GROMACS .gro file of C-alpha atoms in nm:
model
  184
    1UNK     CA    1  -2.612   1.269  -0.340
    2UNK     CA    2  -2.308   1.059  -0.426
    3UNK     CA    3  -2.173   1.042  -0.762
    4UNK     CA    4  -1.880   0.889  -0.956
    5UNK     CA    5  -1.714   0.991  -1.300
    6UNK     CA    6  -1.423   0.992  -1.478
    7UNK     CA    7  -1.121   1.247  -1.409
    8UNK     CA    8  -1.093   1.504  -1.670
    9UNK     CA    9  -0.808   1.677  -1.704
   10UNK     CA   10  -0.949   2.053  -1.592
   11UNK     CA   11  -0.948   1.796  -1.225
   12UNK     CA   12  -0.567   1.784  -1.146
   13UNK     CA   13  -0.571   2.031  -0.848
   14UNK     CA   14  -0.882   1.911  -0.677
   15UNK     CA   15  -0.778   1.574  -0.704
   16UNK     CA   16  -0.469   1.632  -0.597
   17UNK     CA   17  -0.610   1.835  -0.272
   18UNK     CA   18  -0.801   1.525  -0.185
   19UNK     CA   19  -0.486   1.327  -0.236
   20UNK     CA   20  -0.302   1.551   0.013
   21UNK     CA   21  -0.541   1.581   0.252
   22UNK     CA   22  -0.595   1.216   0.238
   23UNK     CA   23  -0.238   1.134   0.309
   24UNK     CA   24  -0.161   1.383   0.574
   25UNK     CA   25  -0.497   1.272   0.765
   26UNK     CA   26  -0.435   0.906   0.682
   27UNK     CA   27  -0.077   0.846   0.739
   28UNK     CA   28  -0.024   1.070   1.034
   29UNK     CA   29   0.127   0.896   1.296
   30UNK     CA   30   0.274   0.656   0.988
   31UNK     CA   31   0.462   0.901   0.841
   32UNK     CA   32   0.662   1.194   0.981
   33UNK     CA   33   0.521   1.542   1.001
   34UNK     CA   34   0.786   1.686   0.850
   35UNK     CA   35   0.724   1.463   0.515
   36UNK     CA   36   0.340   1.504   0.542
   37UNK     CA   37   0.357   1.892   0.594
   38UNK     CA   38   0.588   1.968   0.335
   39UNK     CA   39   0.316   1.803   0.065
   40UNK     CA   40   0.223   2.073  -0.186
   41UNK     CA   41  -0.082   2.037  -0.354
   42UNK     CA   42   0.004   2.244  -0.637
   43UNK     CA   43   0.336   1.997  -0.728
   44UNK     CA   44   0.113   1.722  -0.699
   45UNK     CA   45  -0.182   1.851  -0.933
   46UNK     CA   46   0.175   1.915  -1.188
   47UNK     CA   47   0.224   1.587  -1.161
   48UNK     CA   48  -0.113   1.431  -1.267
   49UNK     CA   49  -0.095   1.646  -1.583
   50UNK     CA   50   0.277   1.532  -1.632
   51UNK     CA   51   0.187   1.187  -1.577
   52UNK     CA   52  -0.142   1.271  -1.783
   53UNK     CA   53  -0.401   1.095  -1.564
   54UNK     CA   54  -0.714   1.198  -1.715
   55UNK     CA   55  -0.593   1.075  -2.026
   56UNK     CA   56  -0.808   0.840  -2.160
   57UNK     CA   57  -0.529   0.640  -2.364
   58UNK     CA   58  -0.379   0.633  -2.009
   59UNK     CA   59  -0.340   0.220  -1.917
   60UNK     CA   60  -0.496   0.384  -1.582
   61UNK     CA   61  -0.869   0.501  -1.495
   62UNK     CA   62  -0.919   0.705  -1.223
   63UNK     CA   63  -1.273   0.785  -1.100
   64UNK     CA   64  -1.425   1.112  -0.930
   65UNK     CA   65  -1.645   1.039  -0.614
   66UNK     CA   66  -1.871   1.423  -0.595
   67UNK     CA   67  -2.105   1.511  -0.372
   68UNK     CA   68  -2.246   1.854  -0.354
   69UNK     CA   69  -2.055   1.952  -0.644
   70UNK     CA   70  -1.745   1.884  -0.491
   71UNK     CA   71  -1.448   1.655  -0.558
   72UNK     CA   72  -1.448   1.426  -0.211
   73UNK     CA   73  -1.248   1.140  -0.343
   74UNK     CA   74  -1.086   0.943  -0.596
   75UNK     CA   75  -0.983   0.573  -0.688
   76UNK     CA   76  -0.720   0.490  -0.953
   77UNK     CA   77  -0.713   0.175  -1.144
   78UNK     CA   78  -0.570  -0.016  -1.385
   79UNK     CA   79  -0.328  -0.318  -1.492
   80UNK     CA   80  -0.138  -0.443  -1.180
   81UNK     CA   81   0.240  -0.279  -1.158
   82UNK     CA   82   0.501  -0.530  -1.155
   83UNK     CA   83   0.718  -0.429  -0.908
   84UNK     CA   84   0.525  -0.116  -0.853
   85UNK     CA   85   0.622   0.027  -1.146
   86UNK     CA   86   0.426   0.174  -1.453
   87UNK     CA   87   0.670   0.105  -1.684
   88UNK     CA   88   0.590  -0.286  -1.599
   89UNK     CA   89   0.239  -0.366  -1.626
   90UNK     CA   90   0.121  -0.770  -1.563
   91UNK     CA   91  -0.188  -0.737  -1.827
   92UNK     CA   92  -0.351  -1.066  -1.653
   93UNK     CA   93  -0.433  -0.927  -1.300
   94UNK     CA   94  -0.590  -0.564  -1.253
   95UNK     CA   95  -0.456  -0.314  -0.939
   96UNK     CA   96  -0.606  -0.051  -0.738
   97UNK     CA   97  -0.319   0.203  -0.753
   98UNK     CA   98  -0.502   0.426  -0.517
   99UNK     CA   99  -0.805   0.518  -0.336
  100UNK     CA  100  -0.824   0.875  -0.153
  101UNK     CA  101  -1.148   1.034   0.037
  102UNK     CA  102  -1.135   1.367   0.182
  103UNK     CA  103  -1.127   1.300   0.557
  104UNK     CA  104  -1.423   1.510   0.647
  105UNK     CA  105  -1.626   1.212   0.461
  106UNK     CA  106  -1.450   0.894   0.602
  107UNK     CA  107  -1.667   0.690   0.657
  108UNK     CA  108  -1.978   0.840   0.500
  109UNK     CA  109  -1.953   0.539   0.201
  110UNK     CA  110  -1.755   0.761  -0.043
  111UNK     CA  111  -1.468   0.490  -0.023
  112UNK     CA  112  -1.738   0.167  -0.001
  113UNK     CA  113  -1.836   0.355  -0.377
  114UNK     CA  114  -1.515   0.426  -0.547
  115UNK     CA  115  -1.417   0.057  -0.455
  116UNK     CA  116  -1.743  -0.100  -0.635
  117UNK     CA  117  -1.648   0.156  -0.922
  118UNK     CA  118  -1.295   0.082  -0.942
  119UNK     CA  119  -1.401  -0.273  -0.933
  120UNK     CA  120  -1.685  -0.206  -1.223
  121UNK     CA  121  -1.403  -0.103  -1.432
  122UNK     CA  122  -1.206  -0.388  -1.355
  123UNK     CA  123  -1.456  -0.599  -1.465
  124UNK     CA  124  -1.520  -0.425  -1.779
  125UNK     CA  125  -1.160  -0.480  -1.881
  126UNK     CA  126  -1.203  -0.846  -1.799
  127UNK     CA  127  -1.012  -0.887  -1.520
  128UNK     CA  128  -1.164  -1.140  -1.220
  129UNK     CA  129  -0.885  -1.081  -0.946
  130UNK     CA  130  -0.699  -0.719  -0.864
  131UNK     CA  131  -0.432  -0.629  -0.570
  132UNK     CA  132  -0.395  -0.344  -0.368
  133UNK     CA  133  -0.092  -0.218  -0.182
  134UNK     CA  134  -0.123  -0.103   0.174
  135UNK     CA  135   0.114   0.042   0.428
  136UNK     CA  136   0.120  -0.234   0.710
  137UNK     CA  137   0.093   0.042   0.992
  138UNK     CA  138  -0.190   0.165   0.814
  139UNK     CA  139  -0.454  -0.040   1.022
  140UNK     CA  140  -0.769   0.152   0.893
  141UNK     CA  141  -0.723   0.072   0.499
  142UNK     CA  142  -0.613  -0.302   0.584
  143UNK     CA  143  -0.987  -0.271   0.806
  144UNK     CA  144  -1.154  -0.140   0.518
  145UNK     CA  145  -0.950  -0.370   0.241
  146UNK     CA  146  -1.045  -0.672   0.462
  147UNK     CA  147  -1.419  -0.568   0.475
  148UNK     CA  148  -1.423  -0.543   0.105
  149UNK     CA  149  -1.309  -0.869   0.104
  150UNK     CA  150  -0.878  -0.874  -0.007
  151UNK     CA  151  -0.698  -1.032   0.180
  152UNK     CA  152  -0.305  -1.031   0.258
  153UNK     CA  153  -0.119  -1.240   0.013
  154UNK     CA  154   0.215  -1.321   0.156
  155UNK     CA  155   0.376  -1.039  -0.064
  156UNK     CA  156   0.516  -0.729   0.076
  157UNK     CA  157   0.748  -0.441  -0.029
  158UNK     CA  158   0.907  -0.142   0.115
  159UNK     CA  159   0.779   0.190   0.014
  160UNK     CA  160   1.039   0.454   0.049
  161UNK     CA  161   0.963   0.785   0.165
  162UNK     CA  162   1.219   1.058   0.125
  163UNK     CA  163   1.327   1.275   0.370
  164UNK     CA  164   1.515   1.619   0.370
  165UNK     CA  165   1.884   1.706   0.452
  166UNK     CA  166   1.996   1.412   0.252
  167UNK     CA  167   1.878   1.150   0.500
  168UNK     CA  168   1.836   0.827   0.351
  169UNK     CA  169   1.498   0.762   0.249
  170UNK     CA  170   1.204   0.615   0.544
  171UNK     CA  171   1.129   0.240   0.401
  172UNK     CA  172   0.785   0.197   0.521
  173UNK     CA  173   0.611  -0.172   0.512
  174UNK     CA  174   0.368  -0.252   0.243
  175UNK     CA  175   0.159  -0.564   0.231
  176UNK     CA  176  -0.067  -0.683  -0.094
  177UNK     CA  177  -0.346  -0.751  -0.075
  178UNK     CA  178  -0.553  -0.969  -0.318
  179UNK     CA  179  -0.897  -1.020  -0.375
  180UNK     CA  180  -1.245  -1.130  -0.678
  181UNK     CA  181  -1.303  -0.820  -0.913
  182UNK     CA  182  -1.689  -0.984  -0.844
  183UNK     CA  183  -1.829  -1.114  -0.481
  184UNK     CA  184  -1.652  -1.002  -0.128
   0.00000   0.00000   0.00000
């Protein structure tokens, strides 16, 4: 059985093990290996407590998907990021910052459930519309985004991924997506 709650802070390193996992599964092929097999989930749990993401004075939610006691996915939400950035924060339109599942349960409707959560929460801060970002190569999330009815809005950005031996950073394509808080 399925169930979604709020992050606590005692989460940070199984969220951030979904998180990896999520990445190196999703954007393989998107990425390079040598970015996604360098991740380190232990730098990334740091940085959810740094960042304080269970926090619940944090401007962002994120929610727990569980199922058999275990941590299988996440969605973050909140006020959209003007130019990506959490130091800017449009207070009229609402943002998925992220949405993770564990690949061993793609496609099992742990991601169909964090969405109508996220989306809950939306709602609940009044928002009716919310964007999502989305790396263009990544054809699965613009499949599921587009069944969950966003659409591409004409915006797009470059999300830069940084490499080692002082190579200039990979800009990868991102295209928003916008779509109702209520109705697909």
């Amino acid at each position: 059985m399925l169930t979604i709650r709020r992050e606590e802070p005692d989460d940070a390193e199984v969220v951030a093990r979904v998180h990896v996992r999520g990445w190196q599964a999703g954007y393989a092929g998107i990425m390079p290996a040598e970015v996604l097999g360098r991740l380190n989930v232990a730098a990334w749990a740091q940085r959810r407590r740094d960042m304080a993401t269970a926090d619940p004075e944090n401007p962002f939610t994120t929610l727990l998907a569980e199922s058999g006691g275990r941590v299988t996915g996440f969605a973050t939400f909140g006020p959209y990021r003007i130019n990506q950035s959490r130091a800017e924060l449009d207070p009229t339109c609402g943002e998925v910052v992220g949405l993770y599942v564990d690949p061993t349960c793609w496609g099992d409707g742990t991601a169909v459930a964090l969405l109508a959560a996220a989306r809950s929460g939306l709602a609940e801060r009044g928002w009716t519309a919310y964007r999502v970002w989305v790396l263009a190569d990544n054809a699965r999330a613009r499949r599921f985004y587009a069944r969950a009815g966003l659409s591409p809005d004409g915006e797009e950005s470059t999300y830069p991924v940084p490499l080692s031996g002082g190579r200039a950073p990979l800009a990868l394509a991102e295209l928003r997506y916008t779509g109702r808080v209520h109705g697909d």
